[in-house]
Coordinates of C-alpha atoms in Angstrom, one line a residue:
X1 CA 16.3 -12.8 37.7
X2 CA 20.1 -13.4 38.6
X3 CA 19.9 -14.2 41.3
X4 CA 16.6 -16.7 40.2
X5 CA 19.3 -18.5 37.6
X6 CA 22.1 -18.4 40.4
X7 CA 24.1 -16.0 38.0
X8 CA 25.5 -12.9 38.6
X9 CA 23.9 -9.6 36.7
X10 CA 26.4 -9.3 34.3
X11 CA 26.1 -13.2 33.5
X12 CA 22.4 -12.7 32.8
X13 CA 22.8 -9.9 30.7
X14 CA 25.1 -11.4 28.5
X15 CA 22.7 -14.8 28.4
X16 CA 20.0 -13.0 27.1
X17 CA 21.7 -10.9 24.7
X18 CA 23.2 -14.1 23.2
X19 CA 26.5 -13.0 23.8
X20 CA 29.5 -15.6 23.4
X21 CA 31.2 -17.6 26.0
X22 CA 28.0 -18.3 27.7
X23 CA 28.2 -22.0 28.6
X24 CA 24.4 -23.4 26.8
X25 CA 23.5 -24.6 30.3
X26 CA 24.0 -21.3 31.9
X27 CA 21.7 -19.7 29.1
X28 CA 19.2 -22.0 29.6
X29 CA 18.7 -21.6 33.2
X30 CA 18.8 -17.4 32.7
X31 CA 15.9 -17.6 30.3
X32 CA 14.3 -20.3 32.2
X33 CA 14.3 -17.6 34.8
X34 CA 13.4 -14.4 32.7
X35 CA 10.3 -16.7 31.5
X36 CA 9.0 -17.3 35.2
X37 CA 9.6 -13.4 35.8
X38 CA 7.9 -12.0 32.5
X39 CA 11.1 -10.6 31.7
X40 CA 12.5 -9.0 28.1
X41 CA 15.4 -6.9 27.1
X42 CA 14.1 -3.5 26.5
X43 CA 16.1 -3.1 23.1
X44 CA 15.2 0.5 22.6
X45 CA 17.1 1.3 25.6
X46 CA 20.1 -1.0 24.8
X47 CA 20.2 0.8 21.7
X48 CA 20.3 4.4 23.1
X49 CA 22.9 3.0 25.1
X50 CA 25.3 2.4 22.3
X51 CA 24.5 5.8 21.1
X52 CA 23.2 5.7 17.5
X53 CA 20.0 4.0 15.4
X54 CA 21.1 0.4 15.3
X55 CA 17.5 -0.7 15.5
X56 CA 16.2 -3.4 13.4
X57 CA 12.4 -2.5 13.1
X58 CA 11.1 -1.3 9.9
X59 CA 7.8 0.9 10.4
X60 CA 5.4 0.3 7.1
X61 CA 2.2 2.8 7.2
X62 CA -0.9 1.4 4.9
X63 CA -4.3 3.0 4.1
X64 CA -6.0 -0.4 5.1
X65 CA -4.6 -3.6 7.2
X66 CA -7.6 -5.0 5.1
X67 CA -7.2 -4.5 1.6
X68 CA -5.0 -7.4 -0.5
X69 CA -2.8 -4.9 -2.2
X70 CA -1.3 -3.8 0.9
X71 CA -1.0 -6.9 2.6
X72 CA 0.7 -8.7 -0.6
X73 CA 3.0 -5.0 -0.3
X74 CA 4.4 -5.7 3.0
X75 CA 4.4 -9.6 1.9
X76 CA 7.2 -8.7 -0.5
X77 CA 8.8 -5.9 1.6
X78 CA 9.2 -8.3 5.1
X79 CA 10.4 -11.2 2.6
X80 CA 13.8 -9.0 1.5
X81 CA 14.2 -6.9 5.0
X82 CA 13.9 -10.1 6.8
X83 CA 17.2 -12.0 4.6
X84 CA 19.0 -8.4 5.9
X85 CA 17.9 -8.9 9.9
X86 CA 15.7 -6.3 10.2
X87 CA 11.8 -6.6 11.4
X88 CA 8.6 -5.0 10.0
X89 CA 6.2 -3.3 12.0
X90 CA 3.0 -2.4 10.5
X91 CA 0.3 0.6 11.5
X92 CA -2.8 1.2 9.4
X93 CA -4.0 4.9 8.6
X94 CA -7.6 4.1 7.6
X95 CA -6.5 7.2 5.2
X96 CA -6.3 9.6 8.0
X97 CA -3.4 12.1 7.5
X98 CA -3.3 13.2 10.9
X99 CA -3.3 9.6 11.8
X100 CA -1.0 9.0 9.7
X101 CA 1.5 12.0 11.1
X102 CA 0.7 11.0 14.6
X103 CA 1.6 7.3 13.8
X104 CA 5.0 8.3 12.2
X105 CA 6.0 10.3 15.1
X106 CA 5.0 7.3 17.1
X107 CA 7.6 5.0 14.9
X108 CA 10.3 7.7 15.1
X109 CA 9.7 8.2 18.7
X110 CA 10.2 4.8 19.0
X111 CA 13.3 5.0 16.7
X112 CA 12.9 2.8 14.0
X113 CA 15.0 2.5 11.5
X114 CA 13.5 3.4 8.4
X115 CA 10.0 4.3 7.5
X116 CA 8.0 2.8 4.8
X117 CA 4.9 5.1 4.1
X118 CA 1.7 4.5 1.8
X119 CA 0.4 7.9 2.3
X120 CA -2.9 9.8 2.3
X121 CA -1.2 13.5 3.2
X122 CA -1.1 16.2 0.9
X123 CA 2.7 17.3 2.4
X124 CA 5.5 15.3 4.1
X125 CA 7.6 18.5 5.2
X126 CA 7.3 17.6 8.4
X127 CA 9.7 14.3 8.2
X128 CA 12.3 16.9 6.6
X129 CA 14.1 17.3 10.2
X130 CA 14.7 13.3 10.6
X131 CA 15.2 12.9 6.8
X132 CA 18.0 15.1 6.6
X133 CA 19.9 13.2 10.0
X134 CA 19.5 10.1 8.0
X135 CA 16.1 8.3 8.9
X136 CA 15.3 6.8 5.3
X137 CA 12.1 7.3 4.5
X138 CA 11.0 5.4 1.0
X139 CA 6.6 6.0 -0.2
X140 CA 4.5 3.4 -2.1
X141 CA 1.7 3.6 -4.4
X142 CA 1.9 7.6 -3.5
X143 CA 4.8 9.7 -4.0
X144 CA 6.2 12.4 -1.0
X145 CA 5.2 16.5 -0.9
X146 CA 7.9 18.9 -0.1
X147 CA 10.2 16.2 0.9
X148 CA 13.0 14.6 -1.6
X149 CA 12.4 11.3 -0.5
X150 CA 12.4 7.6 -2.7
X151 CA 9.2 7.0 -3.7
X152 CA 8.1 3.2 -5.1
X153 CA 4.9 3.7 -7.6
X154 CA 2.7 2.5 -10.2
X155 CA 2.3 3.1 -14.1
X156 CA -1.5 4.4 -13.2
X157 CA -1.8 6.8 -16.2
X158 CA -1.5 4.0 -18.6
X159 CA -2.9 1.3 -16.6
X160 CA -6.2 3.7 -16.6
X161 CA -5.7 4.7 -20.1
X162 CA -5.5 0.7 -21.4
X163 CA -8.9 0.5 -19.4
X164 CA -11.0 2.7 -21.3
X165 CA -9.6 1.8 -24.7
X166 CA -10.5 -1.6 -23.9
X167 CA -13.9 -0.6 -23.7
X168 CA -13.6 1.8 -26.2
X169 CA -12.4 -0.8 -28.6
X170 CA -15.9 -2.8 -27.7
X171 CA -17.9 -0.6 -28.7
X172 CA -18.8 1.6 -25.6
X173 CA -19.7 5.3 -25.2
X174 CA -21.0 5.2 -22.2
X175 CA -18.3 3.8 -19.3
X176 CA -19.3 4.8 -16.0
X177 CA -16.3 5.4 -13.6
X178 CA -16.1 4.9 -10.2
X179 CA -13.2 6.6 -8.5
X180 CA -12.0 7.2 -4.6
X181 CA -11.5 10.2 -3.1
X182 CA -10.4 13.2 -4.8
X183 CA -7.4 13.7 -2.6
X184 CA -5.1 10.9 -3.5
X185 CA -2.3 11.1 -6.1
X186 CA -3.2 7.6 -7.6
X187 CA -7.0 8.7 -8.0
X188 CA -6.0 11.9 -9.9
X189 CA -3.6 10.2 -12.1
X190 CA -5.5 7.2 -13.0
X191 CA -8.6 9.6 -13.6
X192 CA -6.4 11.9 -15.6
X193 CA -5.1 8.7 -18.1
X194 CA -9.0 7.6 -18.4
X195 CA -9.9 11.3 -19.2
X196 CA -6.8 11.6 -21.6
X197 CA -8.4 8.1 -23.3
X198 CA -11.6 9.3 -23.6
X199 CA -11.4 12.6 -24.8
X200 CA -8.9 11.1 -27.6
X201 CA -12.2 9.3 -28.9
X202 CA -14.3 12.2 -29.1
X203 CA -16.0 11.2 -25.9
X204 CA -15.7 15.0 -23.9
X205 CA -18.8 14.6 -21.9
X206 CA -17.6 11.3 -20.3
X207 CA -17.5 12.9 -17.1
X208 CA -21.3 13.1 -16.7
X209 CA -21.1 9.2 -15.7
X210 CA -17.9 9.7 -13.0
X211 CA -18.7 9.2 -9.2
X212 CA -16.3 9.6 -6.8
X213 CA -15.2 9.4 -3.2
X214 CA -16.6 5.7 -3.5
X215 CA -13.8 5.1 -0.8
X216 CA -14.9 1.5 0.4
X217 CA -17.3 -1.6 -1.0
X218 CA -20.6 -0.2 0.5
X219 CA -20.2 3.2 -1.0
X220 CA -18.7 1.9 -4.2
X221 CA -22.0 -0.7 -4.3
X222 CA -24.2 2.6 -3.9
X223 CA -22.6 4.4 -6.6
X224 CA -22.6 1.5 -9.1
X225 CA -26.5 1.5 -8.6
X226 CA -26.8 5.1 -8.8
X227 CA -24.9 5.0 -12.2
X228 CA -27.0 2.1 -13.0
X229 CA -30.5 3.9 -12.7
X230 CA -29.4 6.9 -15.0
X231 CA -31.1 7.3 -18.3
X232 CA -29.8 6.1 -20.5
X233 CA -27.6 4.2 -18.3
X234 CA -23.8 3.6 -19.0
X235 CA -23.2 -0.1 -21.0
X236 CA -19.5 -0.8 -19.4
X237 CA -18.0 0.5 -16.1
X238 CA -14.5 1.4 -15.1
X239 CA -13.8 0.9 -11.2
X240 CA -10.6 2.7 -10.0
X241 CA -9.2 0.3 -7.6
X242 CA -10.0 -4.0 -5.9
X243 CA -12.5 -2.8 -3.5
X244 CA -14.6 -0.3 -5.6
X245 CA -14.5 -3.2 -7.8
X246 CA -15.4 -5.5 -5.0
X247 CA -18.7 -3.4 -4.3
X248 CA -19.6 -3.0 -8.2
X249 CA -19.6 -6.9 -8.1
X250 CA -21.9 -7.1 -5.0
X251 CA -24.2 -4.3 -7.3
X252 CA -24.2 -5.9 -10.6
X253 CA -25.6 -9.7 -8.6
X254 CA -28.5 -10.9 -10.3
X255 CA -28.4 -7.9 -13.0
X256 CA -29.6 -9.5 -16.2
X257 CA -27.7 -7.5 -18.5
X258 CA -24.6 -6.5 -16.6
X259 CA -22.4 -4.1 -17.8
X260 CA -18.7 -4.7 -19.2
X261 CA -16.6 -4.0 -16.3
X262 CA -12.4 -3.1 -16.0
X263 CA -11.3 -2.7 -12.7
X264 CA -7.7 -1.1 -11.9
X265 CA -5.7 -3.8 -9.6
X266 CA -6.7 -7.5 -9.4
X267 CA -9.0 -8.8 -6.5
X268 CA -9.6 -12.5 -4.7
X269 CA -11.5 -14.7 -7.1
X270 CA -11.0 -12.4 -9.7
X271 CA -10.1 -15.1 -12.1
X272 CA -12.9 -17.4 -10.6
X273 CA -14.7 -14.8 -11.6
X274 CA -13.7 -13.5 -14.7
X275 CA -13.3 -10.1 -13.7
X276 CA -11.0 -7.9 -16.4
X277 CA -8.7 -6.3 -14.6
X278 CA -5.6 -3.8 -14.7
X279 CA -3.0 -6.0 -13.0
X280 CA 0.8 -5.0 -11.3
X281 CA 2.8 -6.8 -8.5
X282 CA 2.7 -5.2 -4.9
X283 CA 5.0 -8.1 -4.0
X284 CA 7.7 -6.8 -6.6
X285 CA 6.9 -2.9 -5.2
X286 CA 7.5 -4.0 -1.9
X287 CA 10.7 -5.6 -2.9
X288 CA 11.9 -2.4 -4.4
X289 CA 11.7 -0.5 -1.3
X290 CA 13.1 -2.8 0.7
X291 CA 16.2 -2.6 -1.9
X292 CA 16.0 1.5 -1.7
X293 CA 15.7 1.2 1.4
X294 CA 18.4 -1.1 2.7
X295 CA 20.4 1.2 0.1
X296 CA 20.1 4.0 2.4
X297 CA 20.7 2.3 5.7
X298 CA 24.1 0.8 4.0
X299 CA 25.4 4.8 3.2
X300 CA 23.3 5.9 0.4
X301 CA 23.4 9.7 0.0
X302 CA 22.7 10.4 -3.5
X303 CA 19.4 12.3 -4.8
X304 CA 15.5 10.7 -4.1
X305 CA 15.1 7.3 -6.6
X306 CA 11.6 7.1 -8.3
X307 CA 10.4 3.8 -9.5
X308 CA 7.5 2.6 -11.8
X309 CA 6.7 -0.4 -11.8
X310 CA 4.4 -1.3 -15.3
X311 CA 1.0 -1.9 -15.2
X312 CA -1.4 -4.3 -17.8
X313 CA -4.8 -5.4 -19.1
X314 CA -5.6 -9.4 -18.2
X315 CA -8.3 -9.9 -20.3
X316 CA -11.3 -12.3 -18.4
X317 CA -14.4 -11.5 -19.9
X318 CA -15.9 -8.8 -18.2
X319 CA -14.6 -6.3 -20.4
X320 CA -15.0 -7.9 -23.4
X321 CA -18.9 -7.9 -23.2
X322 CA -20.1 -5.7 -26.1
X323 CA -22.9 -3.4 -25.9
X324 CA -26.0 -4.9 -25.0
X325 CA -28.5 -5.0 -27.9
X326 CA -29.3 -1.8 -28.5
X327 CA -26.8 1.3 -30.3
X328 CA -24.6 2.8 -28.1
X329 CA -25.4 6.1 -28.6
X330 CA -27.5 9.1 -27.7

């Protein structure tokens, strides 16, 4: 490539590291040549080379590279790391945990410089050893196991909670809930503050119209008409996040008597559509661990941070339908 541009090594070294006193010309004519020779600057290596993390990638682990809430996430967590010069790369785990471990050692292999994790694991001990030489690691929507780490979450137990009394307040007895799987700490907690709801009514057998592990649209559509074909039937639903709601939409087309519906976390067209909803903002819980985060790269070494962020009821209509002609009772 040097001797393409008619510059010595050094010369085209310093061109395409942008380095001062490199006449524009002269740095034209280098990359000119590096583009004609597929060349880039292998920055992992320059960075070894200097002998400590100076990266400026970013790794960010989701559940789903589909699902809006992550993708308005990482929206608000590349807008702040960007205005601080660092660059987010972004894996998806399809809520695999050994996926998930295999694709942080990746990242760390690969020496990022912090790691951003929306986690499906039951235990993070094994991040303790790059943790404790100062690799930040900062977990959304789900909090770290066995490792003391800032963690960015949401209000779930009273989001779920202001879900069922909404029906509640309507006049239903029996909500059908639709929940993911079992395993993840936002599924138990947002069960937990619908249980805590219910049970607070009077309602103790409200369980007997829960289905879980309805992990994506088609299994959430499935479950929705399973709970629909009980007798008698539940007369308002509760979905536990956008895409079990998504798939309770695509079961309740054409219904003639749908059931009210809350579903936790908005959704596209959910206003078009008047779906009530238990709404936060990913873009504000990306931003806050961006802010932890560049808080640790700057010489942060006090004890883990953990942030709520609130969580509310926007009322559209679909959870204010009452009962459907007939007592809601047994």
């Amino acid at each position: 490539m040097a001797a393409l541009s008619g510059v010595s090594v050094k010369t085209a070294s310093r061109a395409l590291s942008d380095e001062p006193r490199v006449a524009a010309e002269t740095r034209l004519r280098v990359r000119n040549a590096a583009d004609q020779l597929g060349y880039r600057l292998n920055g992992v290596a320059r960075e070894l080379r200097r002998g400590a993390n100076t990266s400026t990638l970013v790794g960010l682990l989701i559940g789903d590279l589909a699902n809006p809430f992550y993708s308005r996430l990482a929206s608000g967590l590349e807008r702040e790391l960007r205005t601080h010069g660092l660059h987010l790369v972004i894996a998806s785990t399809d809520e695999d945990p050994d996926w998930e471990r295999r694709l942080a050692d990746a990242l760390l292999e690969r020496r990022v410089r912090a790691l951003v994790i929306a986690s499906s694991a039951i235990e993070h001990g094994y991040l303790e050893a790059e943790h404790r030489h100062g690799i930040p690691f900062v977990f959304v929507d789900r909090p770290p196991v066995n490792l003391a780490a800032d963690a960015v979450l949401l209000n779930n137990h009273s989001g779920a909670r202001q879900a069922g009394a909404h029906l509640i307040a309507a006049g239903h007895r029996r909500i059908g809930v639709v929940g993911d799987l079992p395993g993840l700490s936002t599924h138990r907690d947002r069960l937990a503050g619908f249980a805590e709801v219910m049970e607070g009514a009077g309602l103790a057998d409200w369980a007997r119209y829960l289905v879980e592990s309805a992990h994506d649209v088609d299994a959430a559509e499935r479950a929705v008409h399973q709970l629909l074909s009980r007798i008698p039937a539940p007369t308002a639903l509760f979905t536990m996040n956008n895409r079990i709601t998504s798939g309770a939409l695509r079961a309740l087309r054409g219904h003639p008597a749908p059931p009210a519906l809350v579903g936790f976390d908005d959704l596209d067209l959910g206003e078009v559509l008047g779906v009530s909803v238990i709404v936060h903002d990913p873009e504000e819980m990306g931003r806050q661990a961006a802010q932890l985060l560049l808080a640790r790269i700057d010489g942060d070494r006090g004890p883990a941070r953990q942030v709520v962020l609130p969580t509310r009821l926007l009322a559209r209509g679909s959870g204010e339908r009452l009962p459907a002609g007939q007592p809601d009772v047994d």
